[in-house]
PDB file of C-alpha atoms and ligand atoms in Angstrom:
ATOM      1  CA  UNK Z 214     191.046 138.780  41.951  1.00  0.00           C
ATOM      2  CA  UNK Z 215     188.595 136.383  40.161  1.00  0.00           C
ATOM      3  CA  UNK Z 216     186.385 138.902  37.530  1.00  0.00           C
ATOM      4  CA  UNK Z 217     184.452 136.361  35.063  1.00  0.00           C
ATOM      5  CA  UNK Z 218     185.549 135.784  32.055  1.00  0.00           C
ATOM      6  CA  UNK Z 219     183.184 137.649  30.123  1.00  0.00           C
ATOM      7  CA  UNK Z 220     186.157 140.771  31.471  1.00  0.00           C
ATOM      8  CA  UNK Z 221     188.411 142.729  29.162  1.00  0.00           C
ATOM      9  CA  UNK Z 222     191.045 140.492  30.235  1.00  0.00           C
ATOM     10  CA  UNK Z 223     194.429 140.203  28.446  1.00  0.00           C
ATOM     11  CA  UNK Z 224     194.661 136.008  28.724  1.00  0.00           C
ATOM     12  CA  UNK Z 225     197.383 134.889  26.604  1.00  0.00           C
ATOM     13  CA  UNK Z 226     196.591 132.847  23.389  1.00  0.00           C
ATOM     14  CA  UNK Z 227     197.367 130.256  24.711  1.00  0.00           C
ATOM     15  CA  UNK Z 228     196.063 129.659  27.512  1.00  0.00           C
ATOM     16  CA  UNK Z 229     192.545 131.101  26.690  1.00  0.00           C
ATOM     17  CA  UNK Z 230     190.818 127.898  24.879  1.00  0.00           C
ATOM     18  CA  UNK Z 231     192.284 126.093  28.122  1.00  0.00           C
ATOM     19  CA  UNK Z 232     191.170 128.966  31.036  1.00  0.00           C
ATOM     20  CA  UNK Z 233     187.538 129.256  28.978  1.00  0.00           C
ATOM     21  CA  UNK Z 234     186.333 125.698  28.524  1.00  0.00           C
ATOM     22  CA  UNK Z 235     184.064 124.062  31.025  1.00  0.00           C
ATOM     23  CA  UNK Z 236     184.837 120.633  29.855  1.00  0.00           C
ATOM     24  CA  UNK Z 237     186.544 118.572  32.370  1.00  0.00           C
ATOM     25  CA  UNK Z 238     190.722 119.829  33.114  1.00  0.00           C
ATOM     26  CA  UNK Z 239     191.428 115.547  33.899  1.00  0.00           C
ATOM     27  CA  UNK Z 240     190.185 114.871  30.487  1.00  0.00           C
ATOM     28  CA  UNK Z 241     191.990 117.896  28.797  1.00  0.00           C
ATOM     29  CA  UNK Z 242     195.528 117.782  30.130  1.00  0.00           C
ATOM     30  CA  UNK Z 243     194.759 113.691  29.791  1.00  0.00           C
ATOM     31  CA  UNK Z 244     194.253 114.329  26.007  1.00  0.00           C
ATOM     32  CA  UNK Z 245     197.501 117.157  26.286  1.00  0.00           C
ATOM     33  CA  UNK Z 246     200.003 114.375  28.218  1.00  0.00           C
ATOM     34  CA  UNK Z 247     199.347 110.962  25.726  1.00  0.00           C
ATOM     35  CA  UNK Z 248     198.598 109.374  29.663  1.00  0.00           C
ATOM     36  CA  UNK Z 249     196.331 109.925  32.403  1.00  0.00           C
ATOM     37  CA  UNK Z 250     197.745 112.614  34.994  1.00  0.00           C
ATOM     38  CA  UNK Z 251     198.743 112.129  38.433  1.00  0.00           C
ATOM     39  CA  UNK Z 252     197.538 113.663  40.976  1.00  0.00           C
ATOM     40  CA  UNK Z 253     199.825 114.059  44.708  1.00  0.00           C
ATOM     41  CA  UNK Z 254     197.246 114.667  47.856  1.00  0.00           C
ATOM     42  CA  UNK Z 255     198.969 117.657  49.132  1.00  0.00           C
ATOM     43  CA  UNK Z 256     196.169 118.580  51.716  1.00  0.00           C
ATOM     44  CA  UNK Z 257     192.808 116.339  52.926  1.00  0.00           C
ATOM     45  CA  UNK Z 258     192.232 117.962  55.947  1.00  0.00           C
ATOM     46  CA  UNK Z 259     188.568 120.186  57.458  1.00  0.00           C
ATOM     47  CA  UNK Z 260     189.303 124.001  57.939  1.00  0.00           C
ATOM     48  CA  UNK Z 261     187.238 127.701  56.800  1.00  0.00           C
ATOM     49  CA  UNK Z 262     187.282 128.843  54.008  1.00  0.00           C
ATOM     50  CA  UNK Z 263     188.344 132.263  52.246  1.00  0.00           C
ATOM     51  CA  UNK Z 264     185.876 135.518  52.683  1.00  0.00           C
ATOM     52  CA  UNK Z 265     186.127 134.913  48.458  1.00  0.00           C
ATOM     53  CA  UNK Z 266     185.724 131.058  48.951  1.00  0.00           C
ATOM     54  CA  UNK Z 267     182.473 131.464  51.086  1.00  0.00           C
ATOM     55  CA  UNK Z 268     180.447 133.652  49.032  1.00  0.00           C
ATOM     56  CA  UNK Z 269     181.326 132.255  46.551  1.00  0.00           C
ATOM     57  CA  UNK Z 270     180.077 128.852  48.667  1.00  0.00           C
ATOM     58  CA  UNK Z 271     176.643 130.821  49.607  1.00  0.00           C
ATOM     59  CA  UNK Z 272     178.492 130.365  52.886  1.00  0.00           C
ATOM     60  CA  UNK Z 273     179.273 131.507  56.310  1.00  0.00           C
ATOM     61  CA  UNK Z 274     183.657 131.438  56.714  1.00  0.00           C
ATOM     62  CA  UNK Z 275     182.313 129.819  60.600  1.00  0.00           C
ATOM     63  CA  UNK Z 276     181.569 126.773  58.124  1.00  0.00           C
ATOM     64  CA  UNK Z 277     183.660 124.445  57.290  1.00  0.00           C
ATOM     65  CA  UNK Z 278     184.137 122.755  54.991  1.00  0.00           C
ATOM     66  CA  UNK Z 279     186.845 119.718  53.840  1.00  0.00           C
ATOM     67  CA  UNK Z 280     189.864 121.166  51.598  1.00  0.00           C
ATOM     68  CA  UNK Z 281     191.389 119.376  49.723  1.00  0.00           C
ATOM     69  CA  UNK Z 282     195.016 120.261  47.047  1.00  0.00           C
ATOM     70  CA  UNK Z 283     196.121 118.829  44.702  1.00  0.00           C
ATOM     71  CA  UNK Z 284     199.278 118.779  41.948  1.00  0.00           C
ATOM     72  CA  UNK Z 285     198.339 117.000  38.765  1.00  0.00           C
ATOM     73  CA  UNK Z 286     201.757 116.410  36.757  1.00  0.00           C
ATOM     74  CA  UNK Z 287     201.709 115.504  33.169  1.00  0.00           C
ATOM     75  CA  UNK Z 288     203.700 111.796  31.599  1.00  0.00           C
ATOM     76  CA  UNK Z 289     207.331 113.436  33.642  1.00  0.00           C
ATOM     77  CA  UNK Z 290     205.951 114.722  36.619  1.00  0.00           C
ATOM     78  CA  UNK Z 291     205.824 117.496  35.274  1.00  0.00           C
ATOM     79  CA  UNK Z 292     203.639 119.617  37.651  1.00  0.00           C
ATOM     80  CA  UNK Z 293     201.077 121.472  35.374  1.00  0.00           C
ATOM     81  CA  UNK Z 294     198.684 122.118  37.668  1.00  0.00           C
ATOM     82  CA  UNK Z 295     197.337 123.090  41.317  1.00  0.00           C
ATOM     83  CA  UNK Z 296     194.301 122.586  43.220  1.00  0.00           C
ATOM     84  CA  UNK Z 297     191.916 124.141  45.508  1.00  0.00           C
ATOM     85  CA  UNK Z 298     188.278 122.690  45.900  1.00  0.00           C
ATOM     86  CA  UNK Z 299     186.147 123.111  48.975  1.00  0.00           C
ATOM     87  CA  UNK Z 300     183.643 120.798  50.206  1.00  0.00           C
ATOM     88  CA  UNK Z 301     180.783 122.137  52.564  1.00  0.00           C
ATOM     89  CA  UNK Z 302     180.381 119.637  55.478  1.00  0.00           C
ATOM     90  CA  UNK Z 303     176.489 119.556  53.714  1.00  0.00           C
ATOM     91  CA  UNK Z 304     177.462 117.994  50.235  1.00  0.00           C
ATOM     92  CA  UNK Z 305     179.526 115.173  51.222  1.00  0.00           C
ATOM     93  CA  UNK Z 306     176.570 113.738  51.818  1.00  0.00           C
ATOM     94  CA  UNK Z 307     175.508 110.377  50.552  1.00  0.00           C
ATOM     95  CA  UNK Z 308     175.342 110.088  47.419  1.00  0.00           C
ATOM     96  CA  UNK Z 309     178.511 112.227  47.761  1.00  0.00           C
ATOM     97  CA  UNK Z 310     180.364 111.463  51.127  1.00  0.00           C
ATOM     98  CA  UNK Z 311     182.962 108.965  49.094  1.00  0.00           C
ATOM     99  CA  UNK Z 312     184.738 112.089  48.024  1.00  0.00           C
ATOM    100  CA  UNK Z 313     185.923 112.457  51.830  1.00  0.00           C
ATOM    101  CA  UNK Z 314     187.854 109.318  50.814  1.00  0.00           C
ATOM    102  CA  UNK Z 315     188.751 110.062  46.806  1.00  0.00           C
ATOM    103  CA  UNK Z 316     192.488 110.690  47.652  1.00  0.00           C
ATOM    104  CA  UNK Z 317     194.859 110.230  44.593  1.00  0.00           C
ATOM    105  CA  UNK Z 318     191.948 109.950  42.089  1.00  0.00           C
ATOM    106  CA  UNK Z 319     190.888 113.034  40.426  1.00  0.00           C
ATOM    107  CA  UNK Z 320     187.426 114.321  41.580  1.00  0.00           C
ATOM    108  CA  UNK Z 321     187.014 115.505  37.562  1.00  0.00           C
ATOM    109  CA  UNK Z 322     186.950 111.863  36.581  1.00  0.00           C
ATOM    110  CA  UNK Z 323     184.622 111.371  39.186  1.00  0.00           C
ATOM    111  CA  UNK Z 324     182.531 114.522  38.602  1.00  0.00           C
ATOM    112  CA  UNK Z 325     181.962 113.716  34.789  1.00  0.00           C
ATOM    113  CA  UNK Z 326     181.079 111.053  34.630  1.00  0.00           C
ATOM    114  CA  UNK Z 327     177.448 112.367  35.025  1.00  0.00           C
ATOM    115  CA  UNK Z 328     175.243 113.545  33.559  1.00  0.00           C
ATOM    116  CA  UNK Z 329     173.379 116.138  35.426  1.00  0.00           C
ATOM    117  CA  UNK Z 330     176.348 118.010  36.392  1.00  0.00           C
ATOM    118  CA  UNK Z 331     175.618 122.016  37.345  1.00  0.00           C
ATOM    119  CA  UNK Z 332     179.098 124.456  36.341  1.00  0.00           C
ATOM    120  CA  UNK Z 333     178.844 127.549  36.973  1.00  0.00           C
ATOM    121  CA  UNK Z 334     180.529 130.438  34.969  1.00  0.00           C
ATOM    122  CA  UNK Z 335     184.122 129.897  35.134  1.00  0.00           C
ATOM    123  CA  UNK Z 336     186.003 133.354  36.827  1.00  0.00           C
ATOM    124  CA  UNK Z 337     189.785 134.147  36.699  1.00  0.00           C
ATOM    125  CA  UNK Z 338     192.288 135.716  38.213  1.00  0.00           C
ATOM    126  CA  UNK Z 339     195.964 136.614  37.521  1.00  0.00           C
ATOM    127  CA  UNK Z 340     197.041 135.538  40.171  1.00  0.00           C
ATOM    128  CA  UNK Z 341     200.282 136.683  42.453  1.00  0.00           C
ATOM    129  CA  UNK Z 342     203.329 134.507  44.188  1.00  0.00           C
ATOM    130  CA  UNK Z 343     201.190 135.747  47.092  1.00  0.00           C
ATOM    131  CA  UNK Z 344     201.499 131.947  48.316  1.00  0.00           C
ATOM    132  CA  UNK Z 345     197.886 131.353  48.997  1.00  0.00           C
ATOM    133  CA  UNK Z 346     199.780 128.604  45.904  1.00  0.00           C
ATOM    134  CA  UNK Z 347     203.190 127.067  47.555  1.00  0.00           C
ATOM    135  CA  UNK Z 348     206.231 129.414  46.071  1.00  0.00           C
ATOM    136  CA  UNK Z 349     207.934 125.127  45.153  1.00  0.00           C
ATOM    137  CA  UNK Z 350     205.436 125.575  42.473  1.00  0.00           C
ATOM    138  CA  UNK Z 351     204.232 129.034  41.698  1.00  0.00           C
ATOM    139  CA  UNK Z 352     207.898 130.543  41.986  1.00  0.00           C
ATOM    140  CA  UNK Z 353     208.027 135.032  41.671  1.00  0.00           C
ATOM    141  CA  UNK Z 354     205.535 135.169  39.235  1.00  0.00           C
ATOM    142  CA  UNK Z 355     201.878 135.424  39.016  1.00  0.00           C
ATOM    143  CA  UNK Z 356     200.504 132.399  37.008  1.00  0.00           C
ATOM    144  CA  UNK Z 357     196.773 132.281  35.890  1.00  0.00           C
ATOM    145  CA  UNK Z 358     194.127 130.889  37.533  1.00  0.00           C
ATOM    146  CA  UNK Z 359     190.448 130.174  37.169  1.00  0.00           C
ATOM    147  CA  UNK Z 360     187.294 128.413  39.321  1.00  0.00           C
ATOM    148  CA  UNK Z 361     183.359 128.129  39.448  1.00  0.00           C
ATOM    149  CA  UNK Z 362     181.219 126.454  41.347  1.00  0.00           C
ATOM    150  CA  UNK Z 363     180.339 121.846  39.771  1.00  0.00           C
ATOM    151  CA  UNK Z 364     176.794 121.850  41.494  1.00  0.00           C
ATOM    152  CA  UNK Z 365     175.599 117.455  41.646  1.00  0.00           C
ATOM    153  CA  UNK Z 366     172.506 116.104  43.172  1.00  0.00           C
ATOM    154  CA  UNK Z 367     171.445 119.340  45.336  1.00  0.00           C
ATOM    155  CA  UNK Z 368     175.721 119.704  46.287  1.00  0.00           C
ATOM    156  CA  UNK Z 369     177.155 122.740  45.942  1.00  0.00           C
ATOM    157  CA  UNK Z 370     181.310 121.772  45.288  1.00  0.00           C
ATOM    158  CA  UNK Z 371     183.689 125.369  44.655  1.00  0.00           C
ATOM    159  CA  UNK Z 372     186.717 123.743  42.805  1.00  0.00           C
ATOM    160  CA  UNK Z 373     190.269 126.116  41.389  1.00  0.00           C
ATOM    161  CA  UNK Z 374     192.930 125.371  38.827  1.00  0.00           C
ATOM    162  CA  UNK Z 375     195.625 127.212  38.497  1.00  0.00           C
ATOM    163  CA  UNK Z 376     197.742 126.685  35.828  1.00  0.00           C
ATOM    164  CA  UNK Z 377     201.536 125.648  36.764  1.00  0.00           C
ATOM    165  CA  UNK Z 378     204.364 126.905  34.834  1.00  0.00           C
ATOM    166  CA  UNK Z 379     205.310 124.312  33.055  1.00  0.00           C
ATOM    167  CA  UNK Z 380     202.307 124.204  31.888  1.00  0.00           C
ATOM    168  CA  UNK Z 381     201.780 127.281  30.778  1.00  0.00           C
ATOM    169  CA  UNK Z 382     205.086 126.357  28.640  1.00  0.00           C
ATOM    170  CA  UNK Z 383     204.316 123.365  27.490  1.00  0.00           C
ATOM    171  CA  UNK Z 384     200.901 125.511  25.413  1.00  0.00           C
ATOM    172  CA  UNK Z 385     203.439 128.351  24.374  1.00  0.00           C
ATOM    173  CA  UNK Z 386     205.136 125.900  22.537  1.00  0.00           C
ATOM    174  CA  UNK Z 387     202.875 123.884  21.510  1.00  0.00           C
ATOM    175  CA  UNK Z 388     200.036 127.257  19.733  1.00  0.00           C
TER     176      UNK Z 388
HETATM  177  C1  ISJ W 217     187.294 118.922  38.151  1.00  0.00           C
HETATM  178  C2  ISJ W 217     188.269 118.284  37.365  1.00  0.00           C
HETATM  179  O1  ISJ W 217     189.221 118.195  38.842  1.00  0.00           O
HETATM  180  C3  ISJ W 217     190.778 118.069  38.887  1.00  0.00           C
HETATM  181  C4  ISJ W 217     191.234 117.041  39.884  1.00  0.00           C
HETATM  182  C5  ISJ W 217     191.228 118.185  40.723  1.00  0.00           C
HETATM  183  C6  ISJ W 217     191.393 116.601  41.793  1.00  0.00           C
HETATM  184  O2  ISJ W 217     191.672 115.283  41.717  1.00  0.00           O
HETATM  185  O3  ISJ W 217     191.142 117.126  43.249  1.00  0.00           O
HETATM  186  C7  ISJ W 217     190.484 119.184  40.905  1.00  0.00           C
HETATM  187  C8  ISJ W 217     190.204 120.129  40.036  1.00  0.00           C
HETATM  188  C9  ISJ W 217     190.977 119.444  38.336  1.00  0.00           C
HETATM  189  O4  ISJ W 217     191.738 119.856  37.739  1.00  0.00           O
HETATM  190  C10 ISJ W 217     188.188 118.722  35.710  1.00  0.00           C
HETATM  191  O5  ISJ W 217     189.895 117.243  35.793  1.00  0.00           O
HETATM  192  O6  ISJ W 217     187.529 119.778  35.447  1.00  0.00           O
END
């Protein structure tokens, strides 16, 4: 499912700059909505990574991670992004320990304050309505997503972001 962004994709023109932008999605959404996005935490609990996630993080699937699933909302409470982040236990130590209590603060608001933040190449996917994303958010269409591994103080975390229908329609209107 996940392919390098250089793969021969037929990415819709209005999504291409967004899917491939290595900067903070939070910052870009704040600018789009001309207001700070709202973060609703759907889940922040320990669990096992999916096989693809474990491979991307270089972990065995038996290694539990803190799994954070959130929805980012636009200024009129439009659901714009479903994000799933995995924090290996070994990453939630030292300077990153406080990420255990991120709550409704946007992860990017913290990550992108660090000049030494590392980010892997973005992988893209067209995610079918198979339950990976709550059906109430996805509907019955496949949605474009992106993911990458951030590295900070030598600690890794995997962040995947799926663009929900309202965001896609908003971007299409703006193109
Ligand atoms: C990584 C970023 O943080 C955003 C906020 C997230 C959260 O609060 O869990 C998760 C993914 C991103 O959409 C970013 O802004 O680029």
